[in-house]
Structures are given as structure tokens and as C-alpha cells.
Amino acid sequence: MNNDTKYNDLQIFSTIYGNLSSMGCAASQETDPLSTASRIIDKKLQQERKELEKETAVKLLLLGTGESGKSTLLKQMKIIHGLGFTNDEMIMYRSAIWLNLLTCYQNLTIAMDNLKIPYGFVPPDPKDLEAMELPEEPDINPPSSQQDDSNGPRDSSLDRPPIIKHDKLARYAALQYENLGGKAQVGEVPDAARMMKTSDLLVSSMFSFSNGEPFPADRVAGLDAIWNDSGIQYCFQRAAEFQLIESCAFLMQHRHRICGLGYKPTEEDILSARIMTTSVSETRFRIKDVIYRVFDVGGQKSQRKKWAPLFEDVDAIIFVVAISSYNQVCFEAKDTNRSKFLILYV
Ligand SMILES: Nc1nc2c(ncn2[C@@H]2O[C@H](COP(=O)(O)OP(=O)(O)OP(=O)(O)O)[C@@H](O)[C@H]2O)c(=O)[nH]1
Ligand SMILES: [Mg+2]
């Protein structure tokens, strides 16, 4: 038996097709092909069931909040236990990586305005900053607007976003931004930023990449201009204040390779790719005599109702937590701390 014992529709179809051909079954013959196919499927399922009964099968659930790393853990299991990635998966991850990269730039440039950081912003010397007199900033926390759909005990302090007050450096940056008329500086970087903000370009880029065209040179130059900007770098340091994927820095560092002609994702690239899970998947591994049935689920609030049926006959649960989420807010509820789920329920 293969390591991955799960039969997909294509495998079942080709098995049936192969068996029908070898048995000489054709539409013109007396045997009804549909009932033959049904018998073959039943036999196959019976065989599978028998094999599973003979061996120890462990049902393992991967649970945790959105972007905590469940699917990344599953990818690591696939790499470690030699299942690897199919060609279709490689193509899917390549597109995801391109999209992740462009989305990082887009989110960073949008955050520049939201956090009031001018392009080219250089943090002053800490001593100089200490000596400055800056106006106090009102509490920037929005009121808790979203009702939690969970039934757990409420702790109102956890409803607050993690940032209570901007530090002096953030207020200094905002002052600089206001001094520029509430707009980013003129020049090459904002132009590049404007270009990257246009979602039409983002989408059109995706199509041309899928067709095998190289990443346009002006787009790569735009990416360089943005990532090398000191204001963007300061914005990146404040990534907990907006939504930015965890692997942003890795993707940025490797942007020229990723945007290069004939790009093929490495295992490390695939581990860095972020695709939100919206359906339950089962992957089977054999480690020595034990078969592991690993179930990966979506961790966003909207996905959690799909968890309940999976608890039947479960042997083990791995609850995945991202250490970096301690000061981040949920993707789906911008005023809820990402660790809140963990604090209340684990
Ligand atoms: N820097 C860093 N990034 C990590 C690590 N583990 C995971 N990531 C990244 O964190 C993100 C985790 O995303 P997923 O694995 O898709 O998270 P998930 O829990 O499956 O999320 P949902 O499918 O939305 O429930 C990916 O972008 C990973 O590349 C790590 O150890 N270090
Ligand atoms: Mg996932």
C-alpha cells in the first residue's frame, strides 16, 4: 500500500476504467457497466476498510485559530514523511506565493496611510525623541463593535485591541505625516506604492504570471523601491497593528528569485505560502505500522462550526498556537486579540 492511502476520484475512475477494459466490458456487451463500476467501488472500499482494520489507525485533528500554522504543520509532516508535493500543488503554491508577495506590498502601503507614516521616515535618535515635546494622542482604540459568537466566559479587557496608546515614536511619525499635508512625500517611492495599491494591476499580474510571462521589470523595481524605503521598514515593525502575513519578511528577502523567470517554489517557499483553509481535508501517513489520519480545518470563526463532526472517534488533537499572535488582532474581527480564543478555551 502506498504511503498516502486515500483514493481520489481520479484514481477510482482510472481503476474502474482499467478494470472494465481488462474485463472486456464495453457498452455493447451484456454486462451493465454501471453496476460493474458500483461493484468495483464497493470492493475497493471493502478492501480499504479491511486494511485499516488490520492496522492501527490514529485519527489526529489539527485545531487552532486562523493563521496559527495548522496547514504549515501539515506541510511539514508531508515533507518529513516523504509524501512531497504533486505538480498541481506546486503550481498552486507558486500562484499563492506571488499573490502573498503582492498582497504584502499592498497591505504595507495601505498601512502607511492608516498609521500615518511618511515615506522616507527615519526614526530620530532616542535621546532627541525623549527631549521632544509632542502633543498627546487620544486613545486610538475603536469601541468593541463585534459581538463574539462564542459562549465562553467574557473578559472585557480581552475585547480591546492590543495597542492602547501609540508610543512617542509613532506620534512623532504621525506629526511628520501631518506636516506633509496628511499625504506621503512626492517621489519615486509613493509612485511605486500607488502602483502596487491598484488591485487591478495585482490581478492582471497574476494572470500574466500564470501564463508563464516574466514578472514585469517595472513591477520588480516598484517592489524594490517600496521595501527599501525606511518609512516602510518602520511600518513593517508595527505589523501587529494591521494584517500582514507572517512570512512577509521571508518573501521580501527572496523577491527577486520569486519574481524570476521559470520560478519553481522550494520547500521553504511552500512552507511560507499562506492559503486560508476553508474546507476540511484528510491526509493519511504511514509511520512504521501506524496509519495517521490527519484532519486539517479552517481556524477562522466562520470555519469553526465544521469542527464538531470531526470529534467522533478522535484519538489525538494538536492545538496549534502562533507565539507571534500575542499582540495581533483576528483577521475576521479586528477588535479581538488573536490569543483570546486560546486564553478562554484552553
Ligand atoms: N516566521 C514563521 N512563520 C511561520 C511559522 N509557522 C508558520 N508560519 C507562517 O504562518 C502562516 C500560517 O498559516 P497557515 O499554516 O495557513 O495557518 P492555519 O492555521 O492553517 O490558518 P487557517 O487555514 O486560516 O485556519 C504561514 O504564512 C506560514 O508561512 C514559523 O515557525 N515561523
Ligand atoms: Mg489552514
PDB file of C-alpha atoms in Angstrom, residues 63-65 152-153 307 317-321 338-346:
ATOM      1  CA  LEU A  63      -7.076  22.704  15.594  1.00  0.00           C
ATOM      2  CA  GLY A  64      -6.275  26.331  16.342  1.00  0.00           C
ATOM      3  CA  THR A  65      -7.193  29.867  15.356  1.00  0.00           C
ATOM      4  CA  GLY A 152     -17.309  31.200  26.657  1.00  0.00           C
ATOM      5  CA  PRO A 153     -16.878  33.439  29.687  1.00  0.00           C
ATOM      6  CA  TRP A 307     -15.062  21.155  13.629  1.00  0.00           C
ATOM      7  CA  ILE A 317      -5.719  16.708  18.934  1.00  0.00           C
ATOM      8  CA  ILE A 318      -2.861  19.069  18.220  1.00  0.00           C
ATOM      9  CA  PHE A 319      -3.925  22.607  19.113  1.00  0.00           C
ATOM     10  CA  VAL A 320      -1.640  24.942  17.216  1.00  0.00           C
ATOM     11  CA  VAL A 321      -0.820  28.379  18.610  1.00  0.00           C
ATOM     12  CA  ARG A 338      -5.888  36.558  18.307  1.00  0.00           C
ATOM     13  CA  SER A 339      -4.895  34.813  21.539  1.00  0.00           C
ATOM     14  CA  LYS A 340      -8.293  35.402  23.129  1.00  0.00           C
ATOM     15  CA  PHE A 341      -9.642  32.105  21.826  1.00  0.00           C
ATOM     16  CA  LEU A 342      -6.721  30.326  23.389  1.00  0.00           C
ATOM     17  CA  ILE A 343      -6.962  32.129  26.739  1.00  0.00           C
ATOM     18  CA  LEU A 344     -10.659  31.379  27.113  1.00  0.00           C
ATOM     19  CA  TYR A 345     -10.876  27.829  25.895  1.00  0.00           C
ATOM     20  CA  VAL A 346      -7.641  26.012  26.506  1.00  0.00           C
TER      21      VAL A 346
END
